[in-house]
Structure formats: structure tokens, C-alpha cells
Coordinates of C-alpha atoms in Angstrom, one line a residue:
Chain X
M1 CA -93.8 124.2 27.6
E2 CA -95.3 127.1 29.5
N3 CA -95.9 129.3 26.6
T4 CA -98.8 130.4 24.5
Q5 CA -98.0 128.4 21.5
C6 CA -97.7 125.1 23.3
T7 CA -100.8 125.8 25.4
E8 CA -102.8 126.1 22.2
Q9 CA -101.5 122.8 21.0
W10 CA -102.6 121.0 24.1
I11 CA -106.2 122.0 23.5
S12 CA -106.2 119.3 20.8
K13 CA -105.3 116.7 23.4
E14 CA -108.4 117.6 25.4
W15 CA -110.5 117.5 22.2
I16 CA -109.2 114.0 21.5
L17 CA -109.9 112.7 25.0
N18 CA -113.3 114.3 25.0
R19 CA -114.3 112.6 21.7
Y20 CA -112.9 109.3 22.9
D21 CA -115.1 109.4 26.0
M22 CA -118.0 110.4 24.0
Y23 CA -117.9 107.7 21.4
K24 CA -115.9 104.8 22.7
T25 CA -118.7 102.7 24.2
M26 CA -121.0 103.0 21.2
L27 CA -118.3 102.3 18.7
Y28 CA -116.9 99.4 20.7
R29 CA -120.4 97.8 20.7
V30 CA -120.8 98.3 17.0
A31 CA -117.4 96.8 16.3
F32 CA -118.0 94.0 18.7
S33 CA -121.3 93.0 17.0
Y34 CA -119.2 92.7 13.9
V35 CA -116.0 91.0 14.9
G36 CA -116.8 89.5 18.3
N37 CA -113.3 89.8 19.6
K38 CA -112.0 92.5 22.0
F39 CA -108.5 92.6 20.6
D40 CA -109.7 93.2 17.0
C41 CA -112.3 95.7 18.4
E42 CA -109.5 97.6 20.0
D43 CA -107.6 97.8 16.8
I44 CA -110.7 99.0 15.0
L45 CA -111.6 101.5 17.7
Q46 CA -108.1 102.9 17.6
E47 CA -108.1 103.3 13.8
A48 CA -111.6 104.9 13.9
F49 CA -110.4 107.5 16.4
I50 CA -107.3 108.1 14.5
K51 CA -109.4 108.9 11.5
L52 CA -111.7 111.1 13.5
C53 CA -108.8 113.0 15.1
Y54 CA -106.5 113.3 12.2
H55 CA -108.5 113.0 9.0
A56 CA -112.0 114.0 9.6
P57 CA -113.4 117.1 7.9
D58 CA -115.3 119.8 10.0
F59 CA -118.8 118.7 10.7
P60 CA -121.8 121.0 10.7
S61 CA -123.2 119.3 13.9
S62 CA -122.1 116.8 16.5
E63 CA -124.8 114.4 15.1
D64 CA -123.1 114.5 11.7
E65 CA -119.8 113.7 13.4
K66 CA -121.3 110.8 15.2
R67 CA -122.8 109.3 12.1
W68 CA -119.5 109.8 10.3
V69 CA -117.5 108.0 12.9
I70 CA -120.1 105.1 13.0
R71 CA -119.8 104.7 9.2
V72 CA -116.0 104.7 9.5
T73 CA -116.1 102.1 12.2
I74 CA -118.4 99.8 10.2
N75 CA -116.2 100.2 7.1
L76 CA -113.2 99.3 9.2
C77 CA -115.0 96.2 10.5
K78 CA -115.8 95.2 6.9
N79 CA -112.2 95.8 5.8
H80 CA -111.0 93.8 8.8
L81 CA -113.1 90.8 8.0
R82 CA -112.0 91.0 4.3
S83 CA -108.3 91.2 5.1
F84 CA -106.4 88.1 4.3
W85 CA -104.5 87.9 7.5
H86 CA -106.6 88.9 10.4
R87 CA -105.9 87.5 13.8
N88 CA -108.3 85.0 15.1
K89 CA -108.6 84.9 18.8
V90 CA -111.4 82.4 18.9
D91 CA -112.2 83.1 22.4
L92 CA -115.3 81.9 24.0
E93 CA -114.0 83.2 27.3
Q94 CA -114.2 86.7 26.0
L95 CA -117.9 86.2 25.1
E96 CA -118.5 84.7 28.5
E97 CA -116.9 87.7 30.1
Y98 CA -119.7 89.8 28.6
A99 CA -122.4 87.2 28.7
P100 CA -121.9 84.8 31.6
A101 CA -125.4 83.3 31.4
P102 CA -125.8 80.5 28.9
E103 CA -128.8 82.1 27.2
D104 CA -126.9 85.4 26.9
L105 CA -123.9 83.7 25.4
E106 CA -126.2 82.0 22.9
L107 CA -127.7 85.3 22.0
L108 CA -124.3 86.9 21.5
Q109 CA -123.1 84.0 19.3
D110 CA -126.3 84.3 17.3
V111 CA -125.6 87.9 16.7
L112 CA -122.1 87.3 15.7
R113 CA -123.1 84.6 13.3
L114 CA -125.5 87.0 11.6
P115 CA -124.2 88.4 8.3
G116 CA -122.7 91.9 8.8
K117 CA -125.3 93.8 6.8
Y118 CA -128.1 92.6 9.0
K119 CA -126.4 93.0 12.4
T120 CA -125.5 96.6 11.6
V121 CA -129.0 97.7 11.1
I122 CA -130.3 95.6 13.9
H123 CA -127.8 97.1 16.3
L124 CA -128.2 100.7 15.1
H125 CA -132.0 100.5 15.2
Y126 CA -132.8 98.5 18.3
F127 CA -129.8 99.3 20.4
E128 CA -128.6 102.8 19.4
G129 CA -132.1 103.9 18.6
Y130 CA -131.5 105.3 15.2
K131 CA -134.5 105.7 12.9
I132 CA -134.7 104.0 9.5
A133 CA -134.0 107.3 7.7
E134 CA -131.0 107.9 9.8
I135 CA -129.6 104.4 9.3
S136 CA -130.2 105.0 5.6
A137 CA -128.0 108.1 5.8
I138 CA -125.3 106.5 7.8
L139 CA -125.0 103.4 5.6
K140 CA -125.8 105.2 2.4
I141 CA -128.4 102.7 1.4
S142 CA -132.1 103.2 0.7
E143 CA -134.7 103.2 3.4
S144 CA -136.4 100.2 1.8
A145 CA -133.1 98.4 2.0
V146 CA -132.8 99.2 5.7
K147 CA -136.3 98.0 6.3
M148 CA -135.6 94.8 4.4
R149 CA -132.4 94.1 6.3
L150 CA -134.2 94.8 9.6
K151 CA -136.9 92.3 8.6
R152 CA -134.5 89.6 7.6
G153 CA -132.3 90.3 10.6
R154 CA -135.2 89.9 12.9
E155 CA -136.2 86.7 11.3
L156 CA -132.7 85.3 11.6
L157 CA -132.4 86.3 15.2
K158 CA -136.0 85.5 15.9
I159 CA -136.4 88.8 17.5
E160 CA -139.8 89.6 19.1
L161 CA -140.6 93.3 18.8
E162 CA -142.4 93.7 22.1
G163 CA -144.4 96.6 20.9
I164 CA -141.4 98.5 19.4
H165 CA -142.3 99.9 16.0
E166 CA -140.0 100.8 13.3
N167 CA -140.2 104.5 12.7
Chain G
M1 CA -135.6 86.4 21.6
K2 CA -136.8 89.6 23.1
I3 CA -135.3 92.9 22.1
S4 CA -134.9 93.8 25.7
K5 CA -132.6 90.8 26.1
Y6 CA -130.5 91.9 23.2
K7 CA -130.1 95.3 24.9
E8 CA -129.3 93.8 28.2
V9 CA -126.5 91.7 26.7
F10 CA -125.0 94.5 24.7
T11 CA -125.1 96.9 27.6
K12 CA -122.5 94.8 29.3
I13 CA -120.2 95.1 26.3
D14 CA -117.8 98.0 26.8
T15 CA -114.1 98.9 26.8
D16 CA -112.0 98.4 29.9
P17 CA -109.8 100.9 31.5
V18 CA -106.6 99.2 30.3
M19 CA -107.8 99.3 26.7
D20 CA -108.9 102.9 27.1
H21 CA -105.4 103.8 28.4
R22 CA -103.8 102.0 25.5
I23 CA -105.9 103.6 22.8
Q24 CA -105.7 107.1 24.3
N25 CA -102.0 106.7 24.6
K26 CA -101.7 105.8 20.9
L27 CA -104.1 108.6 19.9
L28 CA -102.1 111.2 21.7
Y29 CA -98.8 110.0 20.5
H30 CA -99.9 108.9 17.1
E31 CA -97.5 109.4 14.3
Y32 CA -99.2 109.6 10.9
E33 CA -97.1 110.7 8.0
G34 CA -94.9 112.6 10.4
I35 CA -97.9 114.5 11.8
G36 CA -98.6 114.4 15.5
Y37 CA -101.7 115.5 17.2
A38 CA -100.3 118.9 17.8
Q39 CA -100.7 119.5 14.1
R40 CA -104.2 118.2 14.0
E41 CA -105.8 121.6 13.6
E42 CA -103.6 122.4 10.7
R43 CA -104.5 119.1 9.0
R44 CA -108.2 119.7 9.6
A45 CA -107.9 123.1 8.1
Y46 CA -106.3 121.6 5.1
G47 CA -109.1 119.1 4.8
K48 CA -111.5 122.0 4.8
K49 CA -109.6 123.9 2.3
R50 CA -109.5 120.9 0.0
G51 CA -113.3 120.8 0.2
G52 CA -113.7 124.5 -0.5
S53 CA -115.0 125.9 -3.7
V54 CA -112.9 126.3 -6.8
I55 CA -113.8 129.9 -7.1
R56 CA -112.6 130.6 -3.5
I57 CA -109.3 128.8 -4.2
L58 CA -108.8 130.6 -7.5
S59 CA -109.5 133.9 -5.9
R60 CA -106.8 133.3 -3.4
L61 CA -104.4 132.3 -6.2
Q62 CA -105.3 135.3 -8.4
P63 CA -102.3 137.4 -7.3
A64 CA -100.0 134.7 -8.6
L65 CA -101.4 134.4 -12.1
P66 CA -99.4 137.1 -13.8
S67 CA -96.1 135.6 -12.7
V68 CA -97.3 132.1 -13.6
A69 CA -98.2 133.3 -17.0
F70 CA -94.9 135.0 -17.4
L71 CA -93.0 131.9 -16.4
A72 CA -95.1 129.7 -18.7
V73 CA -94.2 132.0 -21.7
I74 CA -90.5 131.9 -20.8
A75 CA -90.6 128.1 -20.5
V76 CA -92.4 127.7 -23.8
I77 CA -90.0 130.0 -25.6
I78 CA -86.9 128.4 -24.2
L79 CA -88.1 124.9 -24.9
G80 CA -89.2 126.0 -28.3
I81 CA -85.8 127.4 -29.1
G82 CA -84.1 124.2 -28.0
A83 CA -86.5 122.1 -30.1
K84 CA -86.2 124.4 -33.0
L85 CA -82.4 124.1 -33.0
K86 CA -82.8 120.3 -33.0
T87 CA -85.2 120.5 -35.8
D88 CA -82.9 122.7 -37.7
E89 CA -80.1 120.2 -37.4
K90 CA -82.3 117.5 -38.7
T91 CA -83.9 119.3 -41.6
P92 CA -81.9 122.5 -42.3
A93 CA -83.6 123.1 -45.6
S94 CA -87.2 122.7 -44.5
E95 CA -89.4 125.4 -45.9
N96 CA -92.0 125.0 -43.2
M97 CA -89.7 126.2 -40.4
I98 CA -90.2 129.7 -39.0
S99 CA -87.1 131.3 -37.7
I100 CA -87.0 132.5 -34.1
D101 CA -85.9 135.9 -35.3
Q102 CA -88.9 136.1 -37.6
G103 CA -91.2 135.1 -34.9
E104 CA -89.8 137.7 -32.5
E105 CA -89.9 140.5 -35.0
S106 CA -93.4 139.8 -36.3
N107 CA -95.2 141.4 -33.4
G108 CA -98.5 141.4 -35.2
K109 CA -98.6 137.6 -35.5
A110 CA -96.5 136.6 -32.6
S111 CA -99.2 134.5 -31.1
T112 CA -99.7 132.5 -34.2
D113 CA -96.0 132.0 -34.7
I114 CA -95.5 130.6 -31.3
G115 CA -98.4 128.4 -31.7
E116 CA -97.0 126.9 -34.9
L117 CA -93.6 126.7 -33.3
T118 CA -95.0 124.8 -30.4
H119 CA -96.7 122.5 -32.8
E120 CA -93.4 121.7 -34.5
V121 CA -91.8 121.1 -31.2
A122 CA -94.6 118.7 -30.3
E123 CA -93.7 116.6 -33.3
D124 CA -90.1 116.7 -32.3
A125 CA -91.1 115.8 -28.8
E126 CA -92.4 112.5 -29.9
V127 CA -88.9 111.6 -31.1
N128 CA -87.5 112.6 -27.7
S129 CA -90.1 111.0 -25.6
D130 CA -87.7 110.0 -22.9
D131 CA -87.2 113.6 -22.0
G132 CA -89.6 114.8 -19.5
R133 CA -89.6 118.3 -20.8
T134 CA -90.4 117.3 -24.3
E135 CA -93.4 115.4 -22.9
D136 CA -94.4 118.7 -21.3
I137 CA -94.4 120.3 -24.7
S138 CA -96.3 117.5 -26.2
F139 CA -99.0 118.0 -23.5
N140 CA -99.2 121.7 -24.3
S141 CA -99.6 121.3 -28.0
E142 CA -102.1 118.5 -28.1
D143 CA -104.7 120.8 -29.6
G144 CA -102.2 123.2 -31.2
Q145 CA -103.8 126.0 -29.3
T146 CA -100.9 126.9 -27.0
H147 CA -100.6 130.7 -26.8
T148 CA -98.5 133.1 -24.9
V149 CA -101.0 133.8 -22.1
E150 CA -103.5 131.1 -22.1
Q151 CA -102.5 127.9 -20.6
P152 CA -104.1 124.5 -20.7
D153 CA -106.2 124.1 -17.5
D154 CA -104.0 121.4 -16.0
L155 CA -100.9 123.4 -16.3
K156 CA -102.5 126.4 -14.9
E157 CA -103.8 124.4 -11.9
V158 CA -100.4 123.0 -11.1
S159 CA -98.8 126.4 -11.5
D160 CA -101.3 127.9 -9.1
I161 CA -100.4 125.3 -6.5
K162 CA -96.8 126.2 -6.8
H163 CA -97.5 129.7 -5.5
T164 CA -99.5 128.5 -2.6
A165 CA -96.5 126.4 -1.5
D166 CA -99.1 123.9 -0.4
T167 CA -97.1 120.7 -0.5
E168 CA -100.0 118.4 0.3
A169 CA -102.1 119.8 -2.5
L170 CA -99.1 119.3 -4.8
D171 CA -98.8 115.7 -3.6
T172 CA -102.5 115.2 -4.3
M173 CA -102.2 116.6 -7.7
V174 CA -99.2 114.4 -8.6
K175 CA -101.0 111.3 -7.3
D176 CA -104.2 112.2 -9.1
N177 CA -102.3 112.8 -12.4
P178 CA -99.2 110.7 -12.3
E179 CA -98.5 111.5 -15.9
D180 CA -98.3 115.2 -15.0
T181 CA -95.4 114.6 -12.7
H182 CA -93.0 116.3 -15.0
I183 CA -95.0 119.5 -14.8
S184 CA -94.9 119.3 -11.0
D185 CA -91.2 118.7 -11.0
I186 CA -90.7 122.1 -12.5
N187 CA -92.6 123.7 -9.7
K188 CA -91.0 121.7 -7.0
D189 CA -87.8 123.5 -7.4
K190 CA -89.5 126.8 -6.7
L191 CA -91.3 125.2 -3.8
A192 CA -88.1 124.0 -2.3
T193 CA -86.6 127.4 -2.7
D194 CA -89.5 129.1 -0.9
E195 CA -89.3 126.7 2.0
A196 CA -85.5 126.3 2.3
G197 CA -84.2 126.5 5.8
K198 CA -87.6 126.1 7.5
F199 CA -88.2 123.5 10.1
Y200 CA -89.5 120.2 8.7
M201 CA -89.5 117.7 11.5
A202 CA -87.5 116.2 14.3
H203 CA -86.8 112.6 14.9
F204 CA -84.8 110.4 17.2
D205 CA -82.2 108.2 15.6
V206 CA -82.8 104.7 17.0
I207 CA -80.2 101.9 16.9
S208 CA -81.7 98.5 16.6
E209 CA -80.0 95.1 16.9
G210 CA -81.8 92.1 15.7
G211 CA -85.2 93.7 15.8
Y212 CA -84.6 95.1 19.3
K213 CA -84.5 98.9 19.7
R214 CA -81.3 99.3 21.7
S215 CA -80.6 103.0 22.1
I216 CA -81.1 106.6 21.0
P217 CA -77.7 108.2 20.3
S218 CA -78.8 111.3 18.5
L219 CA -81.5 113.8 17.6
M220 CA -82.1 114.6 14.0
I221 CA -83.5 118.0 13.0
R222 CA -84.7 118.1 9.4
L223 CA -85.0 121.4 7.5
H224 CA -86.5 122.1 4.1
G225 CA -84.2 122.6 1.2
T226 CA -80.4 122.2 0.9
V227 CA -78.9 124.0 3.9
D228 CA -75.3 124.0 4.8
T229 CA -75.4 125.1 8.4
I230 CA -77.6 125.4 11.4
S231 CA -77.1 127.4 14.5
P232 CA -77.4 125.2 17.6
E233 CA -78.5 128.3 19.5
D234 CA -81.7 128.3 17.5
L235 CA -82.7 125.1 19.2
T236 CA -84.1 126.1 22.6
D237 CA -86.2 124.8 25.4
L238 CA -85.3 121.2 24.7
V239 CA -86.7 118.8 27.2
L240 CA -86.0 115.1 26.8
T241 CA -88.3 112.7 28.6
R242 CA -88.5 109.1 29.3
D243 CA -91.9 107.7 30.2
G244 CA -92.9 111.3 30.7
I245 CA -90.2 112.2 33.2
P246 CA -87.5 114.7 32.1
V247 CA -84.1 113.2 31.5
D248 CA -80.9 115.1 32.3
N249 CA -79.2 114.6 28.9
I250 CA -78.4 117.4 26.4
I251 CA -77.3 117.4 22.8
S252 CA -73.9 118.3 21.6
K253 CA -73.3 121.6 19.9
E254 CA -71.5 119.6 17.2
Y255 CA -73.5 118.2 14.4
T256 CA -73.2 116.3 11.1
V257 CA -75.1 117.3 8.0
N258 CA -76.9 115.0 5.6
Q259 CA -78.4 116.6 2.4
F260 CA -80.6 114.4 0.3
T261 CA -83.8 114.2 -1.7
W262 CA -86.7 113.0 0.4
G263 CA -89.8 112.1 -1.6
Y264 CA -89.8 114.9 -4.1
E265 CA -87.9 117.7 -2.3
E266 CA -84.5 118.5 -1.1
V267 CA -84.1 118.3 2.6
T268 CA -81.2 118.6 5.1
D269 CA -80.8 116.6 8.2
F270 CA -78.7 118.0 11.1
I271 CA -77.7 115.2 13.5
F272 CA -76.9 116.1 17.0
Q273 CA -75.4 113.5 19.3
F274 CA -76.7 113.3 22.8
N275 CA -74.0 113.7 25.5
I276 CA -75.1 110.3 26.8
E277 CA -76.5 107.6 24.6
N278 CA -80.0 106.9 25.7
R279 CA -80.0 103.2 26.5
E280 CA -82.3 103.1 29.5
P281 CA -85.5 101.2 28.5
G282 CA -88.6 103.4 28.2
N283 CA -90.7 105.6 26.0
Y284 CA -88.7 108.6 24.9
G285 CA -90.1 111.9 23.8
M286 CA -88.8 115.4 23.4
I287 CA -90.2 118.9 23.0
G288 CA -88.3 122.1 22.0
K289 CA -88.3 125.1 19.8
Y290 CA -86.5 125.9 16.6
K291 CA -86.2 129.7 16.0
G292 CA -89.0 130.1 18.5
E293 CA -91.3 127.6 16.8
A294 CA -92.4 124.8 19.1
F295 CA -91.9 121.2 17.9
R296 CA -92.4 117.7 19.3
V297 CA -90.1 114.8 18.6
Y298 CA -92.1 111.7 17.9
N299 CA -91.9 109.2 20.7
K300 CA -89.6 106.1 20.4
I301 CA -89.5 103.1 22.7
I302 CA -86.2 101.7 23.8
E303 CA -86.5 98.1 24.7
G304 CA -83.2 97.8 26.4
T305 CA -80.3 95.5 25.7
M306 CA -81.0 92.5 23.8
T307 CA -80.7 89.3 25.8
D308 CA -80.7 85.6 25.0
E309 CA -83.1 85.0 27.8
P310 CA -85.9 82.8 26.6
A311 CA -89.5 83.8 27.2
D312 CA -90.7 83.0 30.7
P313 CA -92.9 80.0 30.7
N314 CA -94.9 81.3 33.7
A315 CA -95.7 84.4 31.7
L316 CA -97.4 82.4 29.0
K317 CA -100.9 83.8 28.7
G318 CA -102.3 81.6 26.0
V319 CA -101.8 80.0 22.6
N320 CA -103.9 81.3 19.8
W321 CA -104.1 81.2 16.0
V322 CA -103.8 83.4 13.0
Y323 CA -106.1 82.4 10.2
S324 CA -107.2 83.7 6.8
P325 CA -110.9 84.3 6.7
D326 CA -113.4 83.8 4.0
K327 CA -115.7 86.6 2.8
D328 CA -118.0 86.1 5.8
G329 CA -115.1 86.2 8.2
R330 CA -115.1 82.6 9.0
P331 CA -111.7 80.7 9.3
Q332 CA -110.6 79.4 6.0
K333 CA -107.0 78.5 6.6
V334 CA -105.0 78.1 9.8
A335 CA -101.7 79.7 9.2
E336 CA -99.9 80.5 12.4
V337 CA -99.7 79.6 16.0
V338 CA -99.3 82.5 18.4
F339 CA -97.7 82.1 21.9
S340 CA -98.7 85.2 23.9
F341 CA -96.8 86.2 27.0
S342 CA -97.1 88.9 29.6
G343 CA -94.3 91.4 29.8
T344 CA -91.4 92.0 27.6
Q345 CA -89.9 88.7 26.4
Y346 CA -86.9 88.5 24.2
M347 CA -86.4 85.0 22.7
F348 CA -88.5 82.1 21.8
N349 CA -86.9 78.9 20.8
P350 CA -89.4 76.5 19.1
E351 CA -87.3 73.6 20.4
D352 CA -88.5 74.6 23.9
V353 CA -91.9 73.5 22.9
T354 CA -92.1 69.8 23.7
D355 CA -94.8 67.0 23.8
I356 CA -96.5 68.9 21.1
K357 CA -99.8 67.4 19.8
F358 CA -101.6 69.1 16.9
T359 CA -105.0 67.7 16.2
R360 CA -108.0 68.1 13.9
D361 CA -111.2 66.8 15.3
G362 CA -109.2 64.9 17.8
V363 CA -107.1 63.2 15.2
E364 CA -103.4 63.9 15.4
I365 CA -101.7 65.7 12.5
T366 CA -98.1 64.9 12.0
D367 CA -97.3 66.3 8.5
Y368 CA -96.7 69.8 9.5
S369 CA -93.7 72.1 10.0
F370 CA -93.0 75.6 10.9
M371 CA -90.9 78.2 9.2
E372 CA -87.5 78.7 10.8
Q373 CA -88.1 82.3 11.5
V374 CA -90.1 83.2 14.6
F375 CA -91.9 86.5 14.4
R376 CA -91.9 88.6 17.6
Y377 CA -94.4 91.3 18.4
L378 CA -94.0 93.6 21.4
E379 CA -96.7 95.9 22.5
T380 CA -96.1 98.3 25.4
F381 CA -98.7 100.3 27.2
G382 CA -97.7 102.4 30.2
D383 CA -95.5 100.3 32.5
S384 CA -96.6 96.9 31.1
A385 CA -96.2 95.1 27.9
D386 CA -97.2 92.0 26.0
T387 CA -95.0 89.9 23.8
S388 CA -96.2 87.4 21.3
F389 CA -94.2 85.0 19.2
N390 CA -95.7 83.6 16.0
L391 CA -94.8 80.3 14.5
V392 CA -95.8 80.1 10.8
F393 CA -96.8 76.9 9.2
N394 CA -94.9 76.1 6.1
N395 CA -98.2 74.8 4.7
A396 CA -101.4 76.3 6.0
F397 CA -104.3 74.0 6.9
D398 CA -107.6 74.4 5.2
Q399 CA -109.4 71.1 5.8
S400 CA -112.6 71.6 7.7
G401 CA -112.6 70.6 11.3
T402 CA -111.6 71.8 14.8
Y403 CA -107.9 72.4 15.4
V404 CA -106.2 72.3 18.7
I405 CA -102.6 72.2 19.7
T406 CA -101.3 71.1 23.1
G407 CA -97.9 70.6 24.5
K408 CA -95.4 72.0 27.0
Y409 CA -93.4 75.2 26.8
R410 CA -90.3 74.7 29.0
G411 CA -92.2 72.3 31.1
V412 CA -95.4 74.3 31.4
E413 CA -98.4 72.7 29.8
F414 CA -100.5 74.6 27.4
T415 CA -103.7 74.0 25.4
S416 CA -104.5 76.4 22.6
W417 CA -107.9 77.9 21.9
D418 CA -109.7 75.7 19.4
I419 CA -110.4 77.0 16.0
T420 CA -113.0 75.5 13.6
I421 CA -112.8 75.6 9.8
P422 CA -116.3 75.1 8.5

């Protein structure tokens, strides 16, 4: 293995691990807000990274890459929920692992109960800090649709804005 | 709810090291359509090329156009002659026929003659529609404008791809235009010839017994094209590993040959036996070179010898469900019961489950049964593994309510997670 050809190939390994470290937490949270199950999230995360590593085009910037992989993850979540046979690990214990306090658990359950289209924009906007225009680009929907989903999502979750303004 | 609370809760949600390890492991040893991560750059380059401009692609193909045109003319003439002969047999006295000799001698109107000739063949082609080649002619003569140099765009495009020897692009073309497959077939012969003898891939041959991967007896080297021999000396720097550790086991110099059509092209497998059959459980991999070109053999897991030992009841991690969801992801039908175990487990006998009580909203359900076959899933990561056995209901349950199953597995009590159908 100590030859130039092989050394060049191993660079890809570093690239993969680098990207994994860069995106894993963000994508895991996006997926978790959708499916609420760590086993399913793991499958989705794995699939998203496989797409990023083996199928993605070259991106003009790292931000484009990030948006692309977010969109892929969201699509995988949707496909997962649509699939006829998807495993259910109805597992409150898992939720409790992340949200031991009763009020936190309730919040998490509320988020998971929210229809997918609302929780995506809520999560991207309030947690990941994406602007409305950026969410519009990621989800390929109009800005007004993003605003509407934010509004309805907030209403459903009874979110208080605490001075945060949509930008 | 305050947004800060939302952030606080979601900040705690993250992957764990074990999950990271599993995913990274799968990413690095991922096998997708025979492509490992080592070929990632190549695949990405292909993706970029596919997205490139038509002009740039055509400019790269320009040198091949004269030979493409020449081949197309030859093909049209040969097929035209064949069809002409057929037509002559059917209607020997037809006044509309143009003899091949006339066509060849009349240089001044050669283009028109061939055009008419092709048109005649097109009519004939409809009679012989089972023949792929006659369909090809029919395609060319749809507008009656087939000439000696100009080709229909589709044909030109496929011919161009032939000279790039870009198999993936060819695949794409065939998939996009399934009715054009006959055109591509003509070009695949040329493609196969160009690639003949080149390294295609390497695989372990795995022997399975009853769903258990028992051993790796041989290494398979696949080359493009129909090849009769391979020189074992061309295989160098071979290192066999088990769980990442080199294994002292070499392949025999003797080999067997298997020539066949794989997908759309001719390939040849050369199968080399290992001196010692690899039976030791573990994750096997191999690297090496063929004629100086480095390759990686895709990893295979050997589970070890199959045993009749039932799953260890003390390793039972939990009992879950498989359900079919509605469009919102909510359970719609309860279809399977999943017994999850730590470690590698081999057998699960449903009769070992006793005192079973299956309830919906606390009311026992008695009219249920499972399929005879138990589905086993093994997942390994590093040194550890998980095994699950799925019992599938003969009739899934879709009545609303909360379902729970309790019982004992070989004396150890269990209670499933509850699942609610709204």
C-alpha cells in the first residue's frame, strides 16, 4: 500500500471523515425532528452521507454543499415516512435520553407530532439560523410559503418569539 | 413555548460514538454498484462531465465523427442490400425497385438513391419488426431523409458515446431511451473490444449455508471482454486482511475461467482458490494490484459456522414492532414483532416464546398467527453485533388501539414497547 497510487486514494477517506464530522450533528437533528427515532436517523444519516460522498456533484462553495446535503436528508426523511415498511421503534426511552425533564419531553413530542413541512422550516430557521430566503432555496419553495409555514408552525407549537425576528 | 427551550432541547440531540463508528465504517467500505470510496473521485468527475455543456462534450468527440459517419454509411448500405434482396424475392417484377448496381454507378444521384433505398427498407422493416436491425432502419427512415453522411441526432449521439468508451454514459443513454437499445447494442461490441482484458473488479466468492456466510474459498478477478488466460504474475502486492489485520493466506497459481455476459457486455471471471479456505469469522478485505493498477476487494463478513444454538435469552435487548405508516408517518398496521438481541445469534425458535399475551388496549387478542419463516437480520460493527429475529403476522392488525405483547423467551420475561394505531 506504500505507493503513490494508493496514497492518492486514501485522501478520499480523509475527505469523507472530514465531511462526516462537519455535518453529522446538524443532519442528525434535522432527521430526528422528522422521524424521532435514533435507529431510523442512523439509516437516514448513512444514506445522506453515501449520497454526498459518492453521488454529489462538485459544489461552488461549502455553503452550497451544506444546503444540498440538508435537502437530501429532508427528502430521505420524507421517503422514509412514505415507505410502506418502515421500522417502528416506538421508543419513549429514546426521547427521554435526549429530554429527561418532563417539559422537555413534551416539547420534543410536540415537535415530532408537527407535520413535516412545518417542523423543517421551524428547525432550519430557529435552530440552524437559516434566513427565509435561504430556506426557500434549500426547500425549493417560495419565500412566502416559508413564511406561511413558519407562522403556522409557530402557532401549532405555541412558540414565543422572544424578540427573534424573521429576516 | 420559548424558542430558547426548543434550542436547549435540540442541542442535546446528537449522534453517539458507536453510531459514528458504524456510519463511518459503512461509508468507508460502502459498495455501491461495485464502486468503492477509492473510486469516488472518478465518479464525481463523471458527474461533472455529465453536467458539462453539450458543445464541450461534442468538441471532445469531434475526432471520432469521421469514423462514426463511415461506419454508419457501411451499416446502412449492408442493411439496405439485405433488405433489398428480401424485397427482390417478394416482388421480383417491381418497377419501383432501384438496383444496387444502378445506385452505386450513379454517382451523381447516389445520395437520393440511398435515401429511396432506405425508404424501401423501412417498409420492409415493418414486416420484419422482430429483428432489431430492421427496427434500426425504420428509425433512420422515419422522415425519409437518411443520407450517407448526415445521421439522425439520436444515432449520432449514441455513436459518439461509443468512441468515448464511457460505459456509464452509455448506460444512461440506454435507460433514457429504452427503445434505442438496438442502436446501442451495435456499439457495445466495439466498446467491449476496446476494453477487453482490462481490469473490471475483484470480489470474494462467499459460500453461504442457510443464510449464514460460512467461508471465502476463492478470489474472483473480473476482466472486461472475453479473455482466455490471465497471468497470475500480473497480480501483485496482494494483502488479505481480516478485521484489518493481515492474514497469512495466498491464492493458488491455478485458476478457473468463466466467460459470460454481464449486464450488456462480455466479461471473464478468473477464479483463484485460496490455499486455505477462509472460515475464521470476521470482516475480510483485500488489496492488490493487477498489472500495476491498484484495486480493492470489497469487504465480506464471514459469520462462522452455522450452529443450532438458539438465541441467548439473556442477550434479549427488547421487543419492538414493524408497522406500515400512513402518509403522516403514524402507525397504520402492525405487521411484525421484532426480537432484538445483542451479539451474533443464530437461531430463534418461536416455540421458545411462552406465556405469550398479545393485547390491544389491555384486551387480549387470540386470533393471530405468525408466518412459519422467521427473518433474521445481523448487523456487525467493529467487534460487536446485533441480531434481530422478525416474526411476521399472517394478518396484520389495523384496528385502532395500543398494542403490547408480553411473554417469556426461554424463561426470561419480556414486555414489548407499546405501539398505538390512531
